[in-house]
PDB file of C-alpha atoms in Angstrom:
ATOM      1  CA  UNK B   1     -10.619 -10.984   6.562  1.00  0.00           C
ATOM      2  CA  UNK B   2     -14.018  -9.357   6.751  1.00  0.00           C
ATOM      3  CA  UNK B   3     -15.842  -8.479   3.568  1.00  0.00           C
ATOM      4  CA  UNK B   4     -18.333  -5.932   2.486  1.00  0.00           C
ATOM      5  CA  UNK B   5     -21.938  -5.757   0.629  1.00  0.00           C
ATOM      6  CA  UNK B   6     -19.805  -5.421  -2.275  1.00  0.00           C
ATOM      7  CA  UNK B   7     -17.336  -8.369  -1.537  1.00  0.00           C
ATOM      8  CA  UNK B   8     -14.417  -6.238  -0.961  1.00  0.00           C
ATOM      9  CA  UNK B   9     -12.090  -7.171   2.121  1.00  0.00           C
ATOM     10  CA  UNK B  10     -12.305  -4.213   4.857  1.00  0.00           C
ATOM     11  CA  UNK B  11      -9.649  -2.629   6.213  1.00  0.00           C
ATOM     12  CA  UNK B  12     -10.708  -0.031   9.344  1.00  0.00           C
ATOM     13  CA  UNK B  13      -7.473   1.040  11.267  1.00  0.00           C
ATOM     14  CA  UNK B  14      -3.897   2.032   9.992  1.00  0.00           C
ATOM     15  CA  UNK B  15      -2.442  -0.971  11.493  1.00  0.00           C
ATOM     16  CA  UNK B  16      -4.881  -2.924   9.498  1.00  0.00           C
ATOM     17  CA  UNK B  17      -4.040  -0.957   6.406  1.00  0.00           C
ATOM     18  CA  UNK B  18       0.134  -2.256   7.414  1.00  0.00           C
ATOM     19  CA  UNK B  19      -0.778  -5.627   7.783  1.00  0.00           C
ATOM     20  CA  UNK B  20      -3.292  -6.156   4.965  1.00  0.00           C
ATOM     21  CA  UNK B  21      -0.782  -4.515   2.187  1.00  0.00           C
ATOM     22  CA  UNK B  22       2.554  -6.256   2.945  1.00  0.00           C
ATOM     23  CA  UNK B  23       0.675  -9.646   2.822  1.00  0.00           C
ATOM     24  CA  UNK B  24      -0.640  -8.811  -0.768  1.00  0.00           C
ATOM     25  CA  UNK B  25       0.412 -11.345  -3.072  1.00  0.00           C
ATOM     26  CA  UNK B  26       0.321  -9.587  -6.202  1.00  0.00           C
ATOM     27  CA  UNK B  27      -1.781  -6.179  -7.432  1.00  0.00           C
ATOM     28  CA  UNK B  28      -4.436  -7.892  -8.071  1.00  0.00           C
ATOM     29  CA  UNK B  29      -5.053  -8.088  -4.244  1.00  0.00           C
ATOM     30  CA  UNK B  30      -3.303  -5.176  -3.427  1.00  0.00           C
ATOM     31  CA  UNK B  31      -6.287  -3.662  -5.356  1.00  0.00           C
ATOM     32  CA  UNK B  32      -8.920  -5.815  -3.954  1.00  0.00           C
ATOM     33  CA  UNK B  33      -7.756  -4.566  -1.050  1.00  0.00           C
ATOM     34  CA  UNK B  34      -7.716  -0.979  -1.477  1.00  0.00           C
ATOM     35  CA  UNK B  35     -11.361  -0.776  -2.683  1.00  0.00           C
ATOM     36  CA  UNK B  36     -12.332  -1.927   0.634  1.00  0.00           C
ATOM     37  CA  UNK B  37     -10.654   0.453   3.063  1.00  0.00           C
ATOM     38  CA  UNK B  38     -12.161   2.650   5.394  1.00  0.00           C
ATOM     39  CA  UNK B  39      -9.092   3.343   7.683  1.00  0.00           C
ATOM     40  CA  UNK B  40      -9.427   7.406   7.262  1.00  0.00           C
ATOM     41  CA  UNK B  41     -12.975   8.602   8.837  1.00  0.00           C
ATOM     42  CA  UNK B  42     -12.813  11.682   7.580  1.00  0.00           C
ATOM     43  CA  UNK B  43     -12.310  10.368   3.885  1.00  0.00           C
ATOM     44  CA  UNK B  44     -14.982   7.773   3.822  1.00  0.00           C
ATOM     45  CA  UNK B  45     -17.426  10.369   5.091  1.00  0.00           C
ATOM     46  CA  UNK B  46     -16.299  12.400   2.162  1.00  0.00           C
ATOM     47  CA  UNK B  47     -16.028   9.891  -0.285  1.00  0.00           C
ATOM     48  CA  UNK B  48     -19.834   8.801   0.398  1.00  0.00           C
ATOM     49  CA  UNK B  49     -21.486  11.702   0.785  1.00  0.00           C
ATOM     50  CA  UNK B  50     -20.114  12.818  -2.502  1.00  0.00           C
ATOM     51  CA  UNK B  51     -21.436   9.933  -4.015  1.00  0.00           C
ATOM     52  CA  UNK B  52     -24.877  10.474  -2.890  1.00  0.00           C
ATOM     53  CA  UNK B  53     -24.781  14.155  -3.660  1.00  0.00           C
ATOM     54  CA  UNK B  54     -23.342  14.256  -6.572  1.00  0.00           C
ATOM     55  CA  UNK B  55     -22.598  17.319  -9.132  1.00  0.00           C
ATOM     56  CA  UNK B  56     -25.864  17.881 -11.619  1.00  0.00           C
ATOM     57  CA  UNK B  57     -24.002  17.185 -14.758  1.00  0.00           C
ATOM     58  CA  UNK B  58     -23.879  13.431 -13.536  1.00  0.00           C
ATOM     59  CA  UNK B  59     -26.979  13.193 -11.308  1.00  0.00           C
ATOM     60  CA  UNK B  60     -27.765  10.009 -12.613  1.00  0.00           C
ATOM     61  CA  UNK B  61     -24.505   7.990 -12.564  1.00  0.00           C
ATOM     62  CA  UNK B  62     -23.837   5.859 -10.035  1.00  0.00           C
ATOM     63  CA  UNK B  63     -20.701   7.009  -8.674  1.00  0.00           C
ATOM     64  CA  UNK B  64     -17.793   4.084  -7.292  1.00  0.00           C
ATOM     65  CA  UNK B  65     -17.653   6.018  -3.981  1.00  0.00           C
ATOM     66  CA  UNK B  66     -15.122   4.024  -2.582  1.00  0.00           C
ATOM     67  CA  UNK B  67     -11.098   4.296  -2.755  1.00  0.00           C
ATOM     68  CA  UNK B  68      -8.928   4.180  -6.296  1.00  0.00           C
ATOM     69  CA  UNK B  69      -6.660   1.406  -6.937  1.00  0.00           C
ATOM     70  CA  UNK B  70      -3.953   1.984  -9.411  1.00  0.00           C
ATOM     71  CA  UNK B  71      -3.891   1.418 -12.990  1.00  0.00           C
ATOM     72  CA  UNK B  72      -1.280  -0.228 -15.103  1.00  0.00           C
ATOM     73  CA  UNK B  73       0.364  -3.513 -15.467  1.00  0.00           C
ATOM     74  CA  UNK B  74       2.876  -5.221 -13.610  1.00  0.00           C
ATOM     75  CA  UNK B  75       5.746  -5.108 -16.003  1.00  0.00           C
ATOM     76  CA  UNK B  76       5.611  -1.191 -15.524  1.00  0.00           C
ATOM     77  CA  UNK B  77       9.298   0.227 -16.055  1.00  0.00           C
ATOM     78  CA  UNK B  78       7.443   4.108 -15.258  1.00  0.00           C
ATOM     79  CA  UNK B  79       5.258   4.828 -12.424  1.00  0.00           C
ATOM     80  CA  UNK B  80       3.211   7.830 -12.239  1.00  0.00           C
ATOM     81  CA  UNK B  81       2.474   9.210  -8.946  1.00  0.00           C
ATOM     82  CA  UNK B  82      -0.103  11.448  -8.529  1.00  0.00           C
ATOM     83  CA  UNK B  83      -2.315  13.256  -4.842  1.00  0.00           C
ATOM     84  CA  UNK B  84      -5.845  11.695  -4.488  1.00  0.00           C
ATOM     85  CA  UNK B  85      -8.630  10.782  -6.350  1.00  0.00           C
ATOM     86  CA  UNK B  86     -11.022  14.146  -7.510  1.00  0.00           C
ATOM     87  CA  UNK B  87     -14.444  14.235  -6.320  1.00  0.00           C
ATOM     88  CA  UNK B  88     -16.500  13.980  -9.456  1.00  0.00           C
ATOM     89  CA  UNK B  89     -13.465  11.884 -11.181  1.00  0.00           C
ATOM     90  CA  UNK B  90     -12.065   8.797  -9.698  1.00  0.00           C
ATOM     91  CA  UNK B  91     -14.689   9.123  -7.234  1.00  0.00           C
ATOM     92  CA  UNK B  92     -17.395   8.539  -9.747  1.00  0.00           C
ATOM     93  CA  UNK B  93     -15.751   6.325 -12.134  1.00  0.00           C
ATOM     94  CA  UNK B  94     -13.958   4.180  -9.964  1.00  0.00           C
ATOM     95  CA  UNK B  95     -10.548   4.712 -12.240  1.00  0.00           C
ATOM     96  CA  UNK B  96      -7.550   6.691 -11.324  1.00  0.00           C
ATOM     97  CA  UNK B  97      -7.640  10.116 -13.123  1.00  0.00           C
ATOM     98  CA  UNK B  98     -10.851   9.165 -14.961  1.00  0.00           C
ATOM     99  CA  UNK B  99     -13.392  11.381 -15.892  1.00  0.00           C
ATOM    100  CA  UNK B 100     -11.833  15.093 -14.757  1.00  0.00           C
ATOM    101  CA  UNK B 101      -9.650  17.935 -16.793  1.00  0.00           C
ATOM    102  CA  UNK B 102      -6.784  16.672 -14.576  1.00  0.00           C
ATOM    103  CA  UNK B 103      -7.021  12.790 -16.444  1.00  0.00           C
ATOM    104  CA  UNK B 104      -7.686  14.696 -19.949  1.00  0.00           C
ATOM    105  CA  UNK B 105      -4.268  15.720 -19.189  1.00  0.00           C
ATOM    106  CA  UNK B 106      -2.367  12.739 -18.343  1.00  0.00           C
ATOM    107  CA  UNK B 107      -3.897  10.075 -20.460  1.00  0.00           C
ATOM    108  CA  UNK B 108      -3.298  12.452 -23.318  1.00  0.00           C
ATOM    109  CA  UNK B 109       0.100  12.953 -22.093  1.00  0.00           C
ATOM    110  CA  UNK B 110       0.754   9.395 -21.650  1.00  0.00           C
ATOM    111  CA  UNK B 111      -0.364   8.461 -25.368  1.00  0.00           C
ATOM    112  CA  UNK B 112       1.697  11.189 -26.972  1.00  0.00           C
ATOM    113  CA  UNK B 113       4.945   9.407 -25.201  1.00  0.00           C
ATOM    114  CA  UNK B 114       3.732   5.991 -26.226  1.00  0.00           C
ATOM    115  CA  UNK B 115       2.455   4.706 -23.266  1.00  0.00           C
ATOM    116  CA  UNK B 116      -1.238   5.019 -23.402  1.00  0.00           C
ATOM    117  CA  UNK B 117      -3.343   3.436 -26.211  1.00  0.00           C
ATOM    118  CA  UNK B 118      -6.059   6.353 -26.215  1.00  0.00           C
ATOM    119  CA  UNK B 119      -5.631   9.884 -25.310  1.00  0.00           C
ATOM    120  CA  UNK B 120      -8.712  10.106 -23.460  1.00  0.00           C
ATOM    121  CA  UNK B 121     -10.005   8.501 -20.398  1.00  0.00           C
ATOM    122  CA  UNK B 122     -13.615   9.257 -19.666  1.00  0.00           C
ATOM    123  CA  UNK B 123     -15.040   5.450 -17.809  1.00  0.00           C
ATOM    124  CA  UNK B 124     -13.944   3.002 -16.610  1.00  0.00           C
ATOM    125  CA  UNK B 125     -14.742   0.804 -19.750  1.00  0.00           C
ATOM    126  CA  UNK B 126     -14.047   2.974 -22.382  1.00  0.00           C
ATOM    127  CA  UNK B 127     -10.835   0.464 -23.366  1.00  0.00           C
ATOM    128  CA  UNK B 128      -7.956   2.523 -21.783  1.00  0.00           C
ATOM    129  CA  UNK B 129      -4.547   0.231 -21.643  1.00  0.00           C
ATOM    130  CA  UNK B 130      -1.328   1.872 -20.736  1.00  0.00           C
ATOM    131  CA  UNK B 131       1.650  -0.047 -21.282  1.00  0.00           C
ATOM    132  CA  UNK B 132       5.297  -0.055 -19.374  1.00  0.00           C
ATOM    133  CA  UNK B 133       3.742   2.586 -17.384  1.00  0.00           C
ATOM    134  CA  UNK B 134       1.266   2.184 -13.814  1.00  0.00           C
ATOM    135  CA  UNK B 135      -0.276   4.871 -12.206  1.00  0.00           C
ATOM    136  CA  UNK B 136      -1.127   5.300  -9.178  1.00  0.00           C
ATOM    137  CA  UNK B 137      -1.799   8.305  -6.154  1.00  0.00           C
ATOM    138  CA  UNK B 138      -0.413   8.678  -2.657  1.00  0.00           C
ATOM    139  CA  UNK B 139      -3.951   8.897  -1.121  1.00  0.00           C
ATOM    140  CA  UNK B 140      -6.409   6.440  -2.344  1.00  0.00           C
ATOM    141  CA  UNK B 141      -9.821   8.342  -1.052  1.00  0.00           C
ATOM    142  CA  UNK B 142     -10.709  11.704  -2.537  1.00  0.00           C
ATOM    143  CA  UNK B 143     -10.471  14.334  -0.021  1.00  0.00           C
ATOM    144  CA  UNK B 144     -12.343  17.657   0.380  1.00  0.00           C
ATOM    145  CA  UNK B 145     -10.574  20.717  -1.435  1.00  0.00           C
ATOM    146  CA  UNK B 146      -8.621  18.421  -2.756  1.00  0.00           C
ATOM    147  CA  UNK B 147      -6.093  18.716   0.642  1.00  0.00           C
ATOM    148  CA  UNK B 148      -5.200  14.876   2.631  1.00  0.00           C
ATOM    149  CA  UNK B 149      -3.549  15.465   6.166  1.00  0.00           C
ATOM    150  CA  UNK B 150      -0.445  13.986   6.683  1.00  0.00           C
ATOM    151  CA  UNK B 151      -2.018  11.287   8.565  1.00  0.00           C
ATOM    152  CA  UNK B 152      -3.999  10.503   6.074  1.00  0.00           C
ATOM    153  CA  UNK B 153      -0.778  10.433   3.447  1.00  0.00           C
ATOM    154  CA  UNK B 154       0.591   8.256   6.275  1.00  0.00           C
ATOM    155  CA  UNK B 155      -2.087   6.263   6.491  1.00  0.00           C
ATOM    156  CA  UNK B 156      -2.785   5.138   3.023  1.00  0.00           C
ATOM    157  CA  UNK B 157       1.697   5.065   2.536  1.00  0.00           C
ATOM    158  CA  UNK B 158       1.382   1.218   2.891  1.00  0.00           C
ATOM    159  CA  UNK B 159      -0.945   0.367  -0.219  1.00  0.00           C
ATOM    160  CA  UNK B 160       1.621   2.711  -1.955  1.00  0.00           C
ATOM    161  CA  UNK B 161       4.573   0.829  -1.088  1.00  0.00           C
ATOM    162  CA  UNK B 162       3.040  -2.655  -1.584  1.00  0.00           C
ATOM    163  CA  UNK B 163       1.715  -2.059  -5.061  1.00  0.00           C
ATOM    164  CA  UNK B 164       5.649  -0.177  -5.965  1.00  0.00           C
ATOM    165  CA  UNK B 165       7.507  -3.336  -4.554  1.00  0.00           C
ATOM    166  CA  UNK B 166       5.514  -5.684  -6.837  1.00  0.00           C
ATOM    167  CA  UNK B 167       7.016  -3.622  -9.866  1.00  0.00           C
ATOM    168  CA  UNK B 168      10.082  -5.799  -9.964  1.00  0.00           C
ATOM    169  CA  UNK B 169      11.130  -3.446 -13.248  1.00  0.00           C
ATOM    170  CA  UNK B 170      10.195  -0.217 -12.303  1.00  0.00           C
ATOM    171  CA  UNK B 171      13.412   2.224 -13.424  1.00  0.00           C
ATOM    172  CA  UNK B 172      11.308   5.530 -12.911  1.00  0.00           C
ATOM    173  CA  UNK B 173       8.802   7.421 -10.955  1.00  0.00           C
ATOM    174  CA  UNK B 174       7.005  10.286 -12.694  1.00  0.00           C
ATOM    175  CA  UNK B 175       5.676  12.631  -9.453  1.00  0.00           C
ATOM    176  CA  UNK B 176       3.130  15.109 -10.040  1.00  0.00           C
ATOM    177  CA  UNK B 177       3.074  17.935  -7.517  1.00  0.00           C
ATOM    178  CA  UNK B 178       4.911  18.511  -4.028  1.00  0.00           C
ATOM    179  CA  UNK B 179       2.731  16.104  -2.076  1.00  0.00           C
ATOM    180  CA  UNK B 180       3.165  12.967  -4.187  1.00  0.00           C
ATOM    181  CA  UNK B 181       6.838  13.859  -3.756  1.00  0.00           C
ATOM    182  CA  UNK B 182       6.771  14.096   0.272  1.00  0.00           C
ATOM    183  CA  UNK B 183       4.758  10.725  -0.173  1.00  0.00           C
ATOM    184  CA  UNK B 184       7.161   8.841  -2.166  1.00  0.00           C
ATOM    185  CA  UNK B 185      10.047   9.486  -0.636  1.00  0.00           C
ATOM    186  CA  UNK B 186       9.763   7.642   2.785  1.00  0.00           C
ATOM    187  CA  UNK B 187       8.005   5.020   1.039  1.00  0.00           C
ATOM    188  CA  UNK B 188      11.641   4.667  -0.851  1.00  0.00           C
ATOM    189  CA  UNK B 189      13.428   5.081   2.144  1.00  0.00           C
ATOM    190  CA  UNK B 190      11.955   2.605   4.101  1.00  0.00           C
ATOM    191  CA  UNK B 191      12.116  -0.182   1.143  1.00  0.00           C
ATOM    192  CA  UNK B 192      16.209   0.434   1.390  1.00  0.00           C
ATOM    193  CA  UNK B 193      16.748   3.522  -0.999  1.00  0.00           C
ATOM    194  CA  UNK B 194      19.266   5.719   0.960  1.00  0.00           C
ATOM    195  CA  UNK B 195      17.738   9.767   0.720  1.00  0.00           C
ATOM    196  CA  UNK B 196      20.718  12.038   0.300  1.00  0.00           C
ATOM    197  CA  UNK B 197      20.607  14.675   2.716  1.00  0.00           C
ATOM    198  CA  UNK B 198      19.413  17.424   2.522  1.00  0.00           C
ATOM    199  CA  UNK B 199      16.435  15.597   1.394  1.00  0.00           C
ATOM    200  CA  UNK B 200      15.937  15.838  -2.642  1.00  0.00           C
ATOM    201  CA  UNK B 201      13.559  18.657  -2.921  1.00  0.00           C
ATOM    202  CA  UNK B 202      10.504  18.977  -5.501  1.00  0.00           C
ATOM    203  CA  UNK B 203      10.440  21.200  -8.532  1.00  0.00           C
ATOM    204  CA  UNK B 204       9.355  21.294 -12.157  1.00  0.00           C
ATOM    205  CA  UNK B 205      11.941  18.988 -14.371  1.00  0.00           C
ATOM    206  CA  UNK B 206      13.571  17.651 -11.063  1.00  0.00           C
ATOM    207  CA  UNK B 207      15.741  14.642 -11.760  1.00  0.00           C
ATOM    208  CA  UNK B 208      17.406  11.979  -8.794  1.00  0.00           C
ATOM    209  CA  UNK B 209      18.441   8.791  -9.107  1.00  0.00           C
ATOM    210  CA  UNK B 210      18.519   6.680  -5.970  1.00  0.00           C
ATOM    211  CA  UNK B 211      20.441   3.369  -5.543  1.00  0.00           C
ATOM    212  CA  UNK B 212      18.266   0.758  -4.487  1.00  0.00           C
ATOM    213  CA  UNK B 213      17.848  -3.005  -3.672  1.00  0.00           C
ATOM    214  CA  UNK B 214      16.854  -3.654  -6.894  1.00  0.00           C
ATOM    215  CA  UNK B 215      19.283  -1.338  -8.847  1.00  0.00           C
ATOM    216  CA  UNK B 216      18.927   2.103  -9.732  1.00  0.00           C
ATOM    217  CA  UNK B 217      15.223   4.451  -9.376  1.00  0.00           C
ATOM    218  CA  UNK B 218      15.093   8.275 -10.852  1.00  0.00           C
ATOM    219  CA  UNK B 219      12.678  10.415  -9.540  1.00  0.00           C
ATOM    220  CA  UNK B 220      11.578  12.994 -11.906  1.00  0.00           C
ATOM    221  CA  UNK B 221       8.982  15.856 -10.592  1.00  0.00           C
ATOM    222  CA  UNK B 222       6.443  17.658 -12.473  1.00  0.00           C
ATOM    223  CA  UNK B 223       3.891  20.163 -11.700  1.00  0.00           C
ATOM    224  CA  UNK B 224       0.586  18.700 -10.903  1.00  0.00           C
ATOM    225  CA  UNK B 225      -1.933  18.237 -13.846  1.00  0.00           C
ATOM    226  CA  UNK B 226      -4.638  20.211 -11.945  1.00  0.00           C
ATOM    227  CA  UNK B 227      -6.493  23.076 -13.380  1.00  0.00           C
ATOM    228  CA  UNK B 228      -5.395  25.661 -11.236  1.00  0.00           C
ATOM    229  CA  UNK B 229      -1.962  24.620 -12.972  1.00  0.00           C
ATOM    230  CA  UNK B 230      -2.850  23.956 -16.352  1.00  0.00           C
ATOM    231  CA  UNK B 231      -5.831  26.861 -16.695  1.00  0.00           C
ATOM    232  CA  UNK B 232      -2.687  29.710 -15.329  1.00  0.00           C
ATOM    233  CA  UNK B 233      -0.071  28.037 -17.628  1.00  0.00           C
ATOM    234  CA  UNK B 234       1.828  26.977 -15.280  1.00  0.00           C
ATOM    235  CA  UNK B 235       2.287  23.819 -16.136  1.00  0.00           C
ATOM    236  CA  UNK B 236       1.731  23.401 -20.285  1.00  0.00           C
ATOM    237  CA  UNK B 237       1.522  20.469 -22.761  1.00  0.00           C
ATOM    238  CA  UNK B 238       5.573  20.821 -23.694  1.00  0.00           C
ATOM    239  CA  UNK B 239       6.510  20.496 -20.370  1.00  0.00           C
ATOM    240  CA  UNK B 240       4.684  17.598 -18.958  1.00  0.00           C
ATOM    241  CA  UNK B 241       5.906  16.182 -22.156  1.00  0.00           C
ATOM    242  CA  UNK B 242       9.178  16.839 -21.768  1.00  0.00           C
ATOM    243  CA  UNK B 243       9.334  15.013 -18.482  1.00  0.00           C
ATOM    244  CA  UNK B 244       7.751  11.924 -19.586  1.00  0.00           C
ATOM    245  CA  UNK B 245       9.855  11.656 -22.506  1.00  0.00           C
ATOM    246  CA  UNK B 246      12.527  11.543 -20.124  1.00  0.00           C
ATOM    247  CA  UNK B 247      11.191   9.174 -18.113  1.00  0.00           C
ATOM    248  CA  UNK B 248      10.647   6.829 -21.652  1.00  0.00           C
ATOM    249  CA  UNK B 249      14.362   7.453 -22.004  1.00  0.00           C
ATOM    250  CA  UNK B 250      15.506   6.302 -18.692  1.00  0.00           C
ATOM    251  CA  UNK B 251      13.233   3.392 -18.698  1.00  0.00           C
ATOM    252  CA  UNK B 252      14.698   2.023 -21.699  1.00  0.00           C
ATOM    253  CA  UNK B 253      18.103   2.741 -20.635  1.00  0.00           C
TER     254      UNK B 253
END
């Protein structure tokens, strides 16, 4: 497999992007192999020129520039699905949900239900741990306006799956937002959890529990952590809360 400057293995087509995730050994390559992807043009074009532009407050940072791999070990009974990467976040830091309002959300979230041991996450080495909890996006690559296509989604569905299978305890997925949602679910699907039809649809305290290979998985949906969201009230502290107390429940059941 081909490497990068950086020593990260490359990855340039979708088919690639298949064939390099299911022969991941663990998350440790499954991340590896994530930072070196370039299978969505449009989203390493992005991704770079962001990082050379930058936003004035952090002119003179070195942003990661490159794709997000999850965060989170692999005992994880909760995982945390989120969109993409922001711009001037995970972009810059190089750490899911790291550095933006969204990720002051979250990680704070996360440590008031026990599963963070900081409720702030503003670097990559500022000593955030979670524990029994990984999280991780549907599209690796932060995309302008904050909007991935579908192929894109599609694309990048493979690194999702991989790094989900090798949580041999996962009980629950936390979704944030309607995308993560139409993400996860084929993902689920195709790794032999049987979608009732109509299709489970997303909403705001949403609760299903599918019946897997590996015993039971509840999906619980929440509204996104964005600003637009949590600037309107649309989504507040209590509720996000609320969900992943459930999810702490359900895990330990």
């Amino acid at each position: 497999m081909a490497r990068d400057a950086d020593g990260y293995p490359v990855t340039r087509t979708p088919a690639g992007v298949l064939r390099s995730a299911r022969s991941a050994p663990d998350l440790a390559a499954v991340d590896e192999r994530v930072c070196g992807c370039r299978a969505c043009p449009r989203l390493v074009r992005w991704r770079e020129e962001v990082a050379v532009t930058k936003r004035a407050a952090f002119r003179d940072q070195v942003y990661w520039g490159r794709p997000i791999p999850g965060l989170g070990p692999a005992d994880a009974r909760i995982a945390v699905v989120g969109l993409a990467p922001a711009a001037h976040g995970g972009n810059r830091t190089g750490r899911i949900f790291t550095g933006d309002r969204s990720g002051d959300w979250i990680f704070a979230a996360l440590w008031r239900a026990g599963l963070a041991n900081q409720p702030t996450s503003v670097a990559a080495d500022d000593g955030l741990e979670l524990t029994g909890c990984r999280v991780v996006s549907a599209v690796r690559c932060a995309p302008p306006d904050n909007a991935p296509t579908p192929a894109e989604r599609d694309t990048c569905s493979p690194w999702l799956a991989r790094e989900l299978d090798l949580l041999p305890q996962l009980r629950v997925a936390v979704v944030l937002g309607g995308f993560g949602w139409s993400a996860l679910l084929p993902v689920l699907a195709a790794a032999g959890y049987p979608l009732p039809r109509p299709r489970p649809r997303f909403g705001h305290g949403a609760e299903v529990t599918l019946e897997g290979p590996r015993g039971p998985l509840t999906l619980l949906g929440s509204y996104h952590v964005s600003q637009q969201n949590t600037f309107t009230g649309r989504l507040t502290e209590p509720m996000l809360d609320a969900v992943l107390q459930r999810a702490v429940e359900l895990a330990a059941g």
